Amino acid sequence: MDRYLVVGAGFSGSVLARELAEQLPCTVDVFDERSHIGGNCHTYRDELSGVMIHTYGPHIFNTDDKRVWDCVNHHGSFRPFVNRVKAVIDRGVFAIPINLHTINQFFGLKMNPKQASEFIASLGDESIIEPANLEEYALKLMGRELYEAFFKGYTTKQWGCDPRELPASILKRLPIRSNYDDNYYDKKFVGIPEEGYGEVVASILRHPAIRVRLGERIHPCSILDEYRHVFWTGPIDAYFDYSEGQLGYRSVTFERIDALGDYQGNAQINYPGMEVPFTRIHEHKHFTPWERHERTVAFREYSKETTKGEIPYYPKRFSSDLKVLERYRERANSLKGISFLGRLGTYRYMDMEAVIRDALNHATESVGLLLRRDQPSLFPNEFTG
Ligand code: UDP
């Protein structure tokens, strides 16, 4: 019977391990250097308040992909959740992403959808033909006033640089709506697992052919020979001992606030202004509106550069990073018997659903090749570096 190694017990590694275990006569060892499964989706129940806490910041599952939604729902009971994010700026409290209410409230107007669309278009900077960066994209789309109120400071704090150094793709994640829809996500399926993500990932990993080992750091060279194939979902630069340089990530830190009752009245409130150093405050009992708790726990979230040994969150993908990534890809191309996948393995800004879709696709492709005694590919298909 073949043995496979999966490094990383987040969604990527867990989904892949499960697919291998179900489809191949094999055993799968899943290692994670952390003491828990679930990677950055990890949740735990707080002892003091009883509230379910998203250890590494809020994770709201959102997808249009029925296959991905079915996959997670097979392993946990998801409750519908609508994230109605607010932004506190000097003029007041507004809905974010920008919607018709935000626009009317911000400009003191009473426009309908058609008027608002035309109005927003009229604010855009027409002199910008091809936006070269995030700031130019925002100025072309919405003009300076809205950009500076809601995005400039937040983006500067979040990414630790001038928004002119960032790609427009980061802001393209957020729509501008000409209706009153204040749901942060406009996906078909949006929810949060009733008992947290830990239960979902534990169920994915619960299979007789899967063995999970936590709190153990794998040194790749020492172990590869024991396995038919290795699936690496940890940072690609860590695999190569950072020998070509360190890829840039933003990390976040949290300052805990304990209180009785309701601290801010909402799950997530953003603070786009530079007058406060944090980006947002999340109050976790509002992510489980089906539960009741007397106490509450909230976290101020600060963004920072990731240094070696710290938990990486957002791949920066600056041009200097992409050059380093290219060197790792070349090194990886000379290897056999290993695939790199997931947010860290491919160094991409991926939501949970994208990670799961890649893992499912990669597993399907790999299983076919492994059954033919062939080599699975190095990276998932969509990975373009
Ligand atoms: N953003 C912002 N103001 C906000 C919310 C988001 O400027 O109130 C910008 C910021 O640059 C952020 C990007 O929009 O990195 C994408 O936001 P999203 O909520 O998708 O980020 P996530 O934390 O989910 O990756």
mmCIF file of C-alpha atoms and ligand atoms in Angstrom:
data_model
loop_
_atom_site.group_PDB
_atom_site.id
_atom_site.type_symbol
_atom_site.label_atom_id
_atom_site.label_comp_id
_atom_site.label_asym_id
_atom_site.label_seq_id
_atom_site.Cartn_x
_atom_site.Cartn_y
_atom_site.Cartn_z
ATOM 1 C CA MET A 1 0.000 0.000 0.000
ATOM 2 C CA ASP A 2 1.377 3.439 -0.938
ATOM 3 C CA ARG A 3 2.076 6.056 1.696
ATOM 4 C CA TYR A 4 1.489 9.751 1.075
ATOM 5 C CA LEU A 5 2.593 12.728 3.081
ATOM 6 C CA VAL A 6 0.556 15.897 3.389
ATOM 7 C CA VAL A 7 2.251 18.796 5.139
ATOM 8 C CA GLY A 8 -0.250 21.214 6.662
ATOM 9 C CA ALA A 9 -3.621 20.444 8.266
ATOM 10 C CA GLY A 10 -5.509 23.506 7.035
ATOM 11 C CA PHE A 11 -8.332 23.219 4.505
ATOM 12 C CA SER A 12 -5.902 22.605 1.663
ATOM 13 C CA GLY A 13 -4.028 19.678 3.201
ATOM 14 C CA SER A 14 -7.086 18.198 4.892
ATOM 15 C CA VAL A 15 -9.292 18.166 1.793
ATOM 16 C CA LEU A 16 -6.482 16.722 -0.278
ATOM 17 C CA ALA A 17 -5.686 14.036 2.312
ATOM 18 C CA ARG A 18 -9.329 13.007 2.462
ATOM 19 C CA GLU A 19 -9.621 12.717 -1.315
ATOM 20 C CA LEU A 20 -6.473 10.570 -1.491
ATOM 21 C CA ALA A 21 -7.697 8.377 1.359
ATOM 22 C CA GLU A 22 -11.066 7.861 -0.280
ATOM 23 C CA GLN A 23 -9.864 7.231 -3.784
ATOM 24 C CA LEU A 24 -6.598 5.312 -3.434
ATOM 25 C CA PRO A 25 -5.548 2.197 -1.553
ATOM 26 C CA CYS A 26 -3.142 4.083 0.695
ATOM 27 C CA THR A 27 -2.284 5.623 4.022
ATOM 28 C CA VAL A 28 -1.902 9.371 4.381
ATOM 29 C CA ASP A 29 0.188 11.064 7.063
ATOM 30 C CA VAL A 30 -0.825 14.649 7.744
ATOM 31 C CA PHE A 31 1.694 16.728 9.667
ATOM 32 C CA ASP A 32 1.252 20.219 11.033
ATOM 33 C CA GLU A 33 3.774 22.156 13.059
ATOM 34 C CA ARG A 34 1.003 23.892 14.996
ATOM 35 C CA SER A 35 -0.723 22.184 17.894
ATOM 36 C CA HIS A 36 -4.118 22.315 16.171
ATOM 37 C CA ILE A 37 -5.751 21.443 12.864
ATOM 38 C CA GLY A 38 -7.532 23.948 10.618
ATOM 39 C CA GLY A 39 -4.634 26.316 9.916
ATOM 40 C CA ASN A 40 -5.723 29.951 10.051
ATOM 41 C CA CYS A 41 -9.406 28.917 10.087
ATOM 42 C CA HIS A 42 -8.992 27.494 13.583
ATOM 43 C CA THR A 43 -11.737 28.321 16.082
ATOM 44 C CA TYR A 44 -12.066 27.623 19.792
ATOM 45 C CA ARG A 45 -14.666 28.195 22.489
ATOM 46 C CA ASP A 46 -13.500 30.871 24.906
ATOM 47 C CA GLU A 47 -13.533 29.662 28.533
ATOM 48 C CA LEU A 48 -14.488 32.965 30.125
ATOM 49 C CA SER A 49 -17.358 33.979 27.853
ATOM 50 C CA GLY A 50 -18.337 30.742 26.091
ATOM 51 C CA VAL A 51 -18.079 32.597 22.770
ATOM 52 C CA MET A 52 -16.711 30.817 19.678
ATOM 53 C CA ILE A 53 -13.529 32.655 18.729
ATOM 54 C CA HIS A 54 -11.942 32.724 15.278
ATOM 55 C CA THR A 55 -8.356 32.479 16.500
ATOM 56 C CA TYR A 56 -6.751 34.095 13.457
ATOM 57 C CA GLY A 57 -9.492 36.620 12.678
ATOM 58 C CA PRO A 58 -13.008 36.306 11.244
ATOM 59 C CA HIS A 59 -13.608 33.600 8.646
ATOM 60 C CA ILE A 60 -16.931 33.730 6.857
ATOM 61 C CA PHE A 61 -17.339 30.998 4.306
ATOM 62 C CA ASN A 62 -18.557 32.371 0.984
ATOM 63 C CA THR A 63 -18.699 30.692 -2.386
ATOM 64 C CA ASP A 64 -20.629 30.395 -5.636
ATOM 65 C CA ASP A 65 -19.287 26.905 -6.137
ATOM 66 C CA LYS A 66 -21.844 24.228 -5.252
ATOM 67 C CA ARG A 67 -19.192 21.508 -5.201
ATOM 68 C CA VAL A 68 -17.144 23.419 -2.602
ATOM 69 C CA TRP A 69 -20.244 24.271 -0.548
ATOM 70 C CA ASP A 70 -21.378 20.619 -0.616
ATOM 71 C CA CYS A 71 -17.897 19.514 0.436
ATOM 72 C CA VAL A 72 -17.847 21.633 3.606
ATOM 73 C CA ASN A 73 -21.506 20.982 4.402
ATOM 74 C CA HIS A 74 -20.865 17.270 4.240
ATOM 75 C CA HIS A 75 -18.514 17.760 7.202
ATOM 76 C CA GLY A 76 -20.331 20.328 9.299
ATOM 77 C CA SER A 77 -23.565 22.138 9.817
ATOM 78 C CA PHE A 78 -23.310 25.654 8.376
ATOM 79 C CA ARG A 79 -25.675 28.403 9.510
ATOM 80 C CA PRO A 80 -26.461 31.263 7.132
ATOM 81 C CA PHE A 81 -24.593 34.392 8.142
ATOM 82 C CA VAL A 82 -24.771 37.912 6.707
ATOM 83 C CA ASN A 83 -21.719 40.052 7.415
ATOM 84 C CA ARG A 84 -23.007 43.625 7.592
ATOM 85 C CA VAL A 85 -19.735 45.489 7.993
ATOM 86 C CA LYS A 86 -19.684 49.109 9.156
ATOM 87 C CA ALA A 87 -16.953 51.705 8.773
ATOM 88 C CA VAL A 88 -16.377 54.448 11.325
ATOM 89 C CA ILE A 89 -15.025 57.643 9.772
ATOM 90 C CA ASP A 90 -14.970 61.258 10.984
ATOM 91 C CA ARG A 91 -18.397 61.965 9.395
ATOM 92 C CA GLY A 92 -20.145 59.033 11.075
ATOM 93 C CA VAL A 93 -20.831 55.337 10.691
ATOM 94 C CA PHE A 94 -21.395 53.915 7.202
ATOM 95 C CA ALA A 95 -22.065 50.577 5.522
ATOM 96 C CA ILE A 96 -19.129 48.977 3.737
ATOM 97 C CA PRO A 97 -18.755 47.930 0.913
ATOM 98 C CA ILE A 98 -20.146 51.185 -0.415
ATOM 99 C CA ASN A 99 -23.848 50.787 -1.231
ATOM 100 C CA LEU A 100 -26.738 53.142 -1.985
ATOM 101 C CA HIS A 101 -27.217 53.906 1.706
ATOM 102 C CA THR A 102 -23.502 54.737 2.097
ATOM 103 C CA ILE A 103 -23.614 57.072 -0.906
ATOM 104 C CA ASN A 104 -26.834 58.854 0.068
ATOM 105 C CA GLN A 105 -25.744 59.220 3.684
ATOM 106 C CA PHE A 106 -22.204 60.361 2.799
ATOM 107 C CA PHE A 107 -23.355 63.069 0.337
ATOM 108 C CA GLY A 108 -26.636 63.936 2.129
ATOM 109 C CA LEU A 109 -28.684 62.918 -0.932
ATOM 110 C CA LYS A 110 -31.748 60.775 -1.687
ATOM 111 C CA MET A 111 -30.777 59.139 -4.963
ATOM 112 C CA ASN A 112 -32.294 56.037 -6.525
ATOM 113 C CA PRO A 113 -30.063 53.286 -8.021
ATOM 114 C CA LYS A 114 -29.891 54.832 -11.504
ATOM 115 C CA GLN A 115 -29.093 58.300 -10.172
ATOM 116 C CA ALA A 116 -26.475 56.866 -7.809
ATOM 117 C CA SER A 117 -24.729 54.907 -10.591
ATOM 118 C CA GLU A 118 -24.554 58.034 -12.748
ATOM 119 C CA PHE A 119 -23.420 60.103 -9.782
ATOM 120 C CA ILE A 120 -20.600 57.693 -8.866
ATOM 121 C CA ALA A 121 -19.520 57.543 -12.514
ATOM 122 C CA SER A 122 -19.378 61.355 -12.562
ATOM 123 C CA LEU A 123 -17.042 61.338 -9.546
ATOM 124 C CA GLY A 124 -14.496 59.093 -11.287
ATOM 125 C CA ASP A 125 -11.274 60.590 -12.612
ATOM 126 C CA GLU A 126 -11.644 60.387 -16.397
ATOM 127 C CA SER A 127 -8.022 61.306 -17.010
ATOM 128 C CA ILE A 128 -6.993 57.844 -15.809
ATOM 129 C CA ILE A 129 -7.346 55.499 -18.783
ATOM 130 C CA GLU A 130 -5.446 52.392 -17.611
ATOM 131 C CA PRO A 131 -5.120 52.419 -13.792
ATOM 132 C CA ALA A 132 -1.567 51.397 -12.941
ATOM 133 C CA ASN A 133 -2.158 50.729 -9.252
ATOM 134 C CA LEU A 134 -4.798 50.466 -6.498
ATOM 135 C CA GLU A 135 -5.059 54.232 -5.967
ATOM 136 C CA GLU A 136 -5.536 55.015 -9.644
ATOM 137 C CA TYR A 137 -8.140 52.260 -9.911
ATOM 138 C CA ALA A 138 -10.069 53.759 -6.967
ATOM 139 C CA LEU A 139 -9.816 57.329 -8.290
ATOM 140 C CA LYS A 140 -11.091 56.246 -11.692
ATOM 141 C CA LEU A 141 -13.954 54.280 -10.133
ATOM 142 C CA MET A 142 -15.207 56.570 -7.332
ATOM 143 C CA GLY A 143 -13.165 59.767 -7.166
ATOM 144 C CA ARG A 144 -10.958 61.123 -4.403
ATOM 145 C CA GLU A 145 -13.498 61.863 -1.662
ATOM 146 C CA LEU A 146 -14.865 58.343 -1.253
ATOM 147 C CA TYR A 147 -11.443 56.801 -1.805
ATOM 148 C CA GLU A 148 -9.838 58.882 0.921
ATOM 149 C CA ALA A 149 -12.723 58.368 3.353
ATOM 150 C CA PHE A 150 -12.983 54.574 3.088
ATOM 151 C CA PHE A 151 -9.966 53.036 1.391
ATOM 152 C CA LYS A 152 -6.760 55.054 1.476
ATOM 153 C CA GLY A 153 -6.027 54.827 5.195
ATOM 154 C CA TYR A 154 -7.327 51.283 5.628
ATOM 155 C CA THR A 155 -5.226 50.042 2.722
ATOM 156 C CA THR A 156 -2.137 51.901 3.945
ATOM 157 C CA LYS A 157 -2.503 50.333 7.398
ATOM 158 C CA GLN A 158 -3.422 46.894 6.075
ATOM 159 C CA TRP A 159 -0.573 46.597 3.578
ATOM 160 C CA GLY A 160 2.014 48.853 5.259
ATOM 161 C CA CYS A 161 2.725 50.864 2.122
ATOM 162 C CA ASP A 162 1.404 53.579 -0.155
ATOM 163 C CA PRO A 163 -1.662 52.313 -2.116
ATOM 164 C CA ARG A 164 0.152 53.467 -5.278
ATOM 165 C CA GLU A 165 2.534 50.537 -4.729
ATOM 166 C CA LEU A 166 -0.312 47.993 -4.703
ATOM 167 C CA PRO A 167 -2.147 46.234 -7.536
ATOM 168 C CA ALA A 168 -5.775 47.175 -8.274
ATOM 169 C CA SER A 169 -6.764 43.526 -7.814
ATOM 170 C CA ILE A 170 -6.798 43.989 -4.012
ATOM 171 C CA LEU A 171 -9.610 46.541 -4.221
ATOM 172 C CA LYS A 172 -11.473 44.645 -6.924
ATOM 173 C CA ARG A 173 -12.469 42.253 -4.144
ATOM 174 C CA LEU A 174 -14.990 44.890 -2.981
ATOM 175 C CA PRO A 175 -17.992 45.978 -5.082
ATOM 176 C CA ILE A 176 -19.670 49.398 -5.166
ATOM 177 C CA ARG A 177 -23.412 48.801 -5.063
ATOM 178 C CA SER A 178 -26.166 51.033 -6.343
ATOM 179 C CA ASN A 179 -28.768 49.263 -4.184
ATOM 180 C CA TYR A 180 -29.258 48.921 -0.429
ATOM 181 C CA ASP A 181 -27.687 45.453 -0.180
ATOM 182 C CA ASP A 182 -25.308 45.663 2.784
ATOM 183 C CA ASN A 183 -24.180 42.036 2.761
ATOM 184 C CA TYR A 184 -20.364 42.095 2.557
ATOM 185 C CA TYR A 185 -20.383 39.043 0.293
ATOM 186 C CA ASP A 186 -22.473 38.697 -2.837
ATOM 187 C CA LYS A 187 -21.935 34.958 -3.164
ATOM 188 C CA LYS A 188 -24.627 32.325 -3.540
ATOM 189 C CA PHE A 189 -23.650 30.402 -0.387
ATOM 190 C CA VAL A 190 -22.503 32.238 2.744
ATOM 191 C CA GLY A 191 -22.291 30.769 6.214
ATOM 192 C CA ILE A 192 -20.399 29.909 9.366
ATOM 193 C CA PRO A 193 -20.146 26.390 10.821
ATOM 194 C CA GLU A 194 -22.364 26.059 13.854
ATOM 195 C CA GLU A 195 -19.653 24.466 15.986
ATOM 196 C CA GLY A 196 -16.662 26.227 14.440
ATOM 197 C CA TYR A 197 -14.212 25.328 11.699
ATOM 198 C CA GLY A 198 -12.278 22.911 13.920
ATOM 199 C CA GLU A 199 -15.182 20.444 13.836
ATOM 200 C CA VAL A 200 -15.423 20.673 10.049
ATOM 201 C CA VAL A 201 -11.707 20.042 9.508
ATOM 202 C CA ALA A 202 -11.697 17.267 12.138
ATOM 203 C CA SER A 203 -14.503 15.544 10.234
ATOM 204 C CA ILE A 204 -12.608 15.881 6.942
ATOM 205 C CA LEU A 205 -9.562 14.257 8.543
ATOM 206 C CA ARG A 206 -11.560 11.511 10.292
ATOM 207 C CA HIS A 207 -10.797 8.544 8.036
ATOM 208 C CA PRO A 208 -9.158 5.220 8.855
ATOM 209 C CA ALA A 209 -6.389 5.781 6.275
ATOM 210 C CA ILE A 210 -5.442 9.236 7.636
ATOM 211 C CA ARG A 211 -3.033 9.721 10.515
ATOM 212 C CA VAL A 212 -2.620 13.260 11.878
ATOM 213 C CA ARG A 213 0.482 14.378 13.737
ATOM 214 C CA LEU A 214 0.469 17.833 15.310
ATOM 215 C CA GLY A 215 3.211 19.976 16.809
ATOM 216 C CA GLU A 216 5.871 18.419 14.577
ATOM 217 C CA ARG A 217 7.930 20.360 12.101
ATOM 218 C CA ILE A 218 8.930 18.328 9.075
ATOM 219 C CA HIS A 219 12.282 18.828 7.523
ATOM 220 C CA PRO A 220 11.516 17.962 3.911
ATOM 221 C CA CYS A 221 14.777 16.235 2.964
ATOM 222 C CA SER A 222 14.660 13.955 5.983
ATOM 223 C CA ILE A 223 11.366 12.344 5.144
ATOM 224 C CA LEU A 224 10.584 12.514 1.454
ATOM 225 C CA ASP A 225 12.013 9.091 0.628
ATOM 226 C CA GLU A 226 9.531 7.339 2.865
ATOM 227 C CA TYR A 227 6.593 8.468 0.755
ATOM 228 C CA ARG A 228 5.350 7.842 -2.747
ATOM 229 C CA HIS A 229 4.441 11.508 -3.081
ATOM 230 C CA VAL A 230 4.439 14.595 -0.867
ATOM 231 C CA PHE A 231 1.815 17.367 -0.931
ATOM 232 C CA TRP A 232 3.252 20.509 0.629
ATOM 233 C CA THR A 233 0.804 23.197 1.770
ATOM 234 C CA GLY A 234 3.268 25.100 3.964
ATOM 235 C CA PRO A 235 5.136 28.190 2.742
ATOM 236 C CA ILE A 236 7.072 27.406 -0.431
ATOM 237 C CA ASP A 237 10.061 29.460 0.796
ATOM 238 C CA ALA A 238 10.146 27.455 4.051
ATOM 239 C CA TYR A 239 10.393 24.241 2.013
ATOM 240 C CA PHE A 240 13.632 25.536 0.526
ATOM 241 C CA ASP A 241 14.884 26.826 3.884
ATOM 242 C CA TYR A 242 14.461 30.432 2.634
ATOM 243 C CA SER A 243 17.614 29.955 0.577
ATOM 244 C CA GLU A 244 16.386 32.227 -2.244
ATOM 245 C CA GLY A 245 15.038 34.856 0.173
ATOM 246 C CA GLN A 246 11.883 35.320 2.195
ATOM 247 C CA LEU A 247 8.526 35.935 0.517
ATOM 248 C CA GLY A 248 6.662 38.949 1.930
ATOM 249 C CA TYR A 249 3.500 38.440 3.925
ATOM 250 C CA ARG A 250 1.393 40.762 6.034
ATOM 251 C CA SER A 251 0.510 39.407 9.410
ATOM 252 C CA VAL A 252 -2.022 40.595 11.969
ATOM 253 C CA THR A 253 -2.007 40.887 15.735
ATOM 254 C CA PHE A 254 -5.011 41.151 18.013
ATOM 255 C CA GLU A 255 -5.664 43.132 21.171
ATOM 256 C CA ARG A 256 -8.362 41.459 23.227
ATOM 257 C CA ILE A 257 -11.245 43.381 24.764
ATOM 258 C CA ASP A 258 -13.410 41.657 27.410
ATOM 259 C CA ALA A 259 -16.734 43.147 28.406
ATOM 260 C CA LEU A 260 -20.232 42.379 29.588
ATOM 261 C CA GLY A 261 -23.152 42.600 27.154
ATOM 262 C CA ASP A 262 -22.550 44.026 23.711
ATOM 263 C CA TYR A 263 -19.297 45.893 22.993
ATOM 264 C CA GLN A 264 -19.891 47.376 19.530
ATOM 265 C CA GLY A 265 -23.246 45.983 18.386
ATOM 266 C CA ASN A 266 -21.876 44.330 15.253
ATOM 267 C CA ALA A 267 -19.563 41.519 14.152
ATOM 268 C CA GLN A 268 -17.128 43.752 12.278
ATOM 269 C CA ILE A 269 -16.476 47.484 12.307
ATOM 270 C CA ASN A 270 -13.691 48.922 10.145
ATOM 271 C CA TYR A 271 -11.622 51.973 11.045
ATOM 272 C CA PRO A 272 -10.283 53.328 7.752
ATOM 273 C CA GLY A 273 -8.761 56.511 9.214
ATOM 274 C CA MET A 274 -5.082 56.971 10.049
ATOM 275 C CA GLU A 275 -6.013 58.520 13.422
ATOM 276 C CA VAL A 276 -6.242 55.008 14.934
ATOM 277 C CA PRO A 277 -3.522 52.396 14.343
ATOM 278 C CA PHE A 278 -5.811 49.375 14.016
ATOM 279 C CA THR A 279 -7.795 48.405 10.911
ATOM 280 C CA ARG A 280 -10.923 46.891 12.424
ATOM 281 C CA ILE A 281 -12.597 45.508 15.537
ATOM 282 C CA HIS A 282 -14.369 42.157 15.436
ATOM 283 C CA GLU A 283 -16.718 41.011 18.149
ATOM 284 C CA HIS A 284 -17.039 37.285 17.882
ATOM 285 C CA LYS A 285 -20.376 36.568 19.512
ATOM 286 C CA HIS A 286 -22.013 38.374 16.604
ATOM 287 C CA PHE A 287 -20.613 35.710 14.253
ATOM 288 C CA THR A 288 -22.894 33.191 16.007
ATOM 289 C CA PRO A 289 -26.198 35.095 16.293
ATOM 290 C CA TRP A 290 -27.898 31.772 17.080
ATOM 291 C CA GLU A 291 -26.089 31.674 20.466
ATOM 292 C CA ARG A 292 -26.657 33.773 23.603
ATOM 293 C CA HIS A 293 -23.799 34.942 25.855
ATOM 294 C CA GLU A 294 -23.726 37.374 28.755
ATOM 295 C CA ARG A 295 -20.093 38.266 28.248
ATOM 296 C CA THR A 296 -18.464 39.397 25.043
ATOM 297 C CA VAL A 297 -14.999 39.267 23.485
ATOM 298 C CA ALA A 298 -13.770 41.638 20.788
ATOM 299 C CA PHE A 299 -10.386 42.138 19.151
ATOM 300 C CA ARG A 300 -8.708 45.210 17.748
ATOM 301 C CA GLU A 301 -6.803 44.043 14.683
ATOM 302 C CA TYR A 302 -3.420 45.507 13.770
ATOM 303 C CA SER A 303 -1.572 44.723 10.584
ATOM 304 C CA LYS A 304 2.179 44.224 10.485
ATOM 305 C CA GLU A 305 5.015 42.827 8.439
ATOM 306 C CA THR A 306 5.609 39.103 8.971
ATOM 307 C CA THR A 307 9.020 38.180 10.260
ATOM 308 C CA LYS A 308 10.565 34.711 10.228
ATOM 309 C CA GLY A 309 8.760 32.306 12.531
ATOM 310 C CA GLU A 310 5.574 34.399 12.684
ATOM 311 C CA ILE A 311 2.284 33.287 11.185
ATOM 312 C CA PRO A 312 1.919 34.519 7.603
ATOM 313 C CA TYR A 313 -1.506 35.813 6.564
ATOM 314 C CA TYR A 314 -1.674 37.872 3.362
ATOM 315 C CA PRO A 315 0.856 37.214 0.553
ATOM 316 C CA LYS A 316 2.065 40.664 -0.512
ATOM 317 C CA ARG A 317 3.069 39.674 -4.050
ATOM 318 C CA PHE A 318 5.087 42.824 -4.632
ATOM 319 C CA SER A 319 7.268 42.670 -7.746
ATOM 320 C CA SER A 320 10.303 41.873 -5.554
ATOM 321 C CA ASP A 321 8.341 38.951 -4.050
ATOM 322 C CA LEU A 322 7.346 37.642 -7.465
ATOM 323 C CA LYS A 323 11.006 37.576 -8.496
ATOM 324 C CA VAL A 324 11.848 35.496 -5.422
ATOM 325 C CA LEU A 325 8.832 33.278 -6.120
ATOM 326 C CA GLU A 326 10.078 32.670 -9.651
ATOM 327 C CA ARG A 327 13.370 31.374 -8.263
ATOM 328 C CA TYR A 328 11.513 28.976 -5.969
ATOM 329 C CA ARG A 329 9.384 27.801 -8.874
ATOM 330 C CA GLU A 330 12.510 27.045 -10.871
ATOM 331 C CA ARG A 331 13.946 25.100 -7.930
ATOM 332 C CA ALA A 332 10.646 23.270 -7.493
ATOM 333 C CA ASN A 333 10.595 22.383 -11.191
ATOM 334 C CA SER A 334 13.749 20.349 -10.725
ATOM 335 C CA LEU A 335 12.104 18.185 -8.037
ATOM 336 C CA LYS A 336 10.090 15.012 -8.384
ATOM 337 C CA GLY A 337 7.631 13.446 -6.001
ATOM 338 C CA ILE A 338 6.251 16.656 -4.524
ATOM 339 C CA SER A 339 3.374 19.055 -5.233
ATOM 340 C CA PHE A 340 2.871 22.532 -3.774
ATOM 341 C CA LEU A 341 -0.615 23.815 -3.109
ATOM 342 C CA GLY A 342 -2.726 26.156 -1.018
ATOM 343 C CA ARG A 343 -2.318 29.799 -0.063
ATOM 344 C CA LEU A 344 1.185 29.316 1.340
ATOM 345 C CA GLY A 345 2.389 26.597 -1.031
ATOM 346 C CA THR A 346 1.599 28.691 -4.096
ATOM 347 C CA TYR A 347 1.926 32.142 -2.472
ATOM 348 C CA ARG A 348 -1.467 33.463 -3.557
ATOM 349 C CA TYR A 349 -4.145 35.613 -1.871
ATOM 350 C CA MET A 350 -6.842 32.916 -1.608
ATOM 351 C CA ASP A 351 -10.121 32.694 0.270
ATOM 352 C CA MET A 352 -11.134 29.415 1.917
ATOM 353 C CA GLU A 353 -13.336 28.422 -1.009
ATOM 354 C CA ALA A 354 -10.531 28.864 -3.555
ATOM 355 C CA VAL A 355 -8.203 26.775 -1.400
ATOM 356 C CA ILE A 356 -10.765 23.961 -1.254
ATOM 357 C CA ARG A 357 -11.531 24.106 -4.975
ATOM 358 C CA ASP A 358 -7.817 23.870 -5.798
ATOM 359 C CA ALA A 359 -7.363 20.969 -3.391
ATOM 360 C CA LEU A 360 -10.324 19.078 -4.928
ATOM 361 C CA ASN A 361 -9.070 19.703 -8.476
ATOM 362 C CA HIS A 362 -5.506 18.843 -7.597
ATOM 363 C CA ALA A 363 -6.643 15.642 -5.898
ATOM 364 C CA THR A 364 -8.720 14.552 -8.909
ATOM 365 C CA GLU A 365 -5.813 15.139 -11.234
ATOM 366 C CA SER A 366 -3.281 13.524 -8.885
ATOM 367 C CA VAL A 367 -5.373 10.430 -8.208
ATOM 368 C CA GLY A 368 -5.643 9.751 -11.948
ATOM 369 C CA LEU A 369 -1.896 10.049 -12.388
ATOM 370 C CA LEU A 370 -1.035 8.064 -9.266
ATOM 371 C CA LEU A 371 -3.308 5.210 -10.357
ATOM 372 C CA ARG A 372 -1.352 5.119 -13.628
ATOM 373 C CA ARG A 373 1.882 5.097 -11.551
ATOM 374 C CA ASP A 374 2.670 8.553 -12.947
ATOM 375 C CA GLN A 375 3.822 11.753 -11.193
ATOM 376 C CA PRO A 376 1.228 14.313 -10.059
ATOM 377 C CA SER A 377 1.910 17.823 -11.276
ATOM 378 C CA LEU A 378 3.949 20.245 -9.273
ATOM 379 C CA PHE A 379 1.327 22.970 -8.831
ATOM 380 C CA PRO A 380 -2.440 23.238 -9.247
ATOM 381 C CA ASN A 381 -3.486 24.129 -12.761
ATOM 382 C CA GLU A 382 -4.541 27.672 -12.041
ATOM 383 C CA PHE A 383 -1.205 28.565 -10.462
ATOM 384 C CA THR A 384 0.446 31.014 -12.786
ATOM 385 C CA GLY A 385 2.992 32.387 -10.323
HETATM 386 N N1 UDP B 1 -10.497 47.801 2.142
HETATM 387 C C1 UDP B 1 -10.521 49.125 2.540
HETATM 388 N N2 UDP B 1 -11.439 49.551 3.465
HETATM 389 C C2 UDP B 1 -12.307 48.715 4.044
HETATM 390 C C3 UDP B 1 -12.290 47.350 3.662
HETATM 391 C C4 UDP B 1 -11.377 46.928 2.728
HETATM 392 O O1 UDP B 1 -9.716 49.921 2.058
HETATM 393 O O2 UDP B 1 -13.104 49.150 4.896
HETATM 394 C C5 UDP B 1 -9.522 47.391 1.113
HETATM 395 C C6 UDP B 1 -8.174 46.937 1.697
HETATM 396 O O3 UDP B 1 -7.146 47.322 0.817
HETATM 397 C C7 UDP B 1 -8.307 45.430 1.712
HETATM 398 C C8 UDP B 1 -9.104 45.185 0.442
HETATM 399 O O4 UDP B 1 -10.025 46.285 0.384
HETATM 400 O O5 UDP B 1 -7.046 44.807 1.673
HETATM 401 C C9 UDP B 1 -9.844 43.874 0.374
HETATM 402 O O6 UDP B 1 -10.722 43.782 1.483
HETATM 403 P P1 UDP B 1 -11.243 42.391 1.999
HETATM 404 O O7 UDP B 1 -12.253 42.626 3.040
HETATM 405 O O8 UDP B 1 -11.608 41.551 0.833
HETATM 406 O O9 UDP B 1 -9.949 41.803 2.671
HETATM 407 P P2 UDP B 1 -9.770 40.427 3.474
HETATM 408 O O10 UDP B 1 -9.366 40.860 4.840
HETATM 409 O O11 UDP B 1 -11.067 39.688 3.428
HETATM 410 O O12 UDP B 1 -8.713 39.711 2.729
#
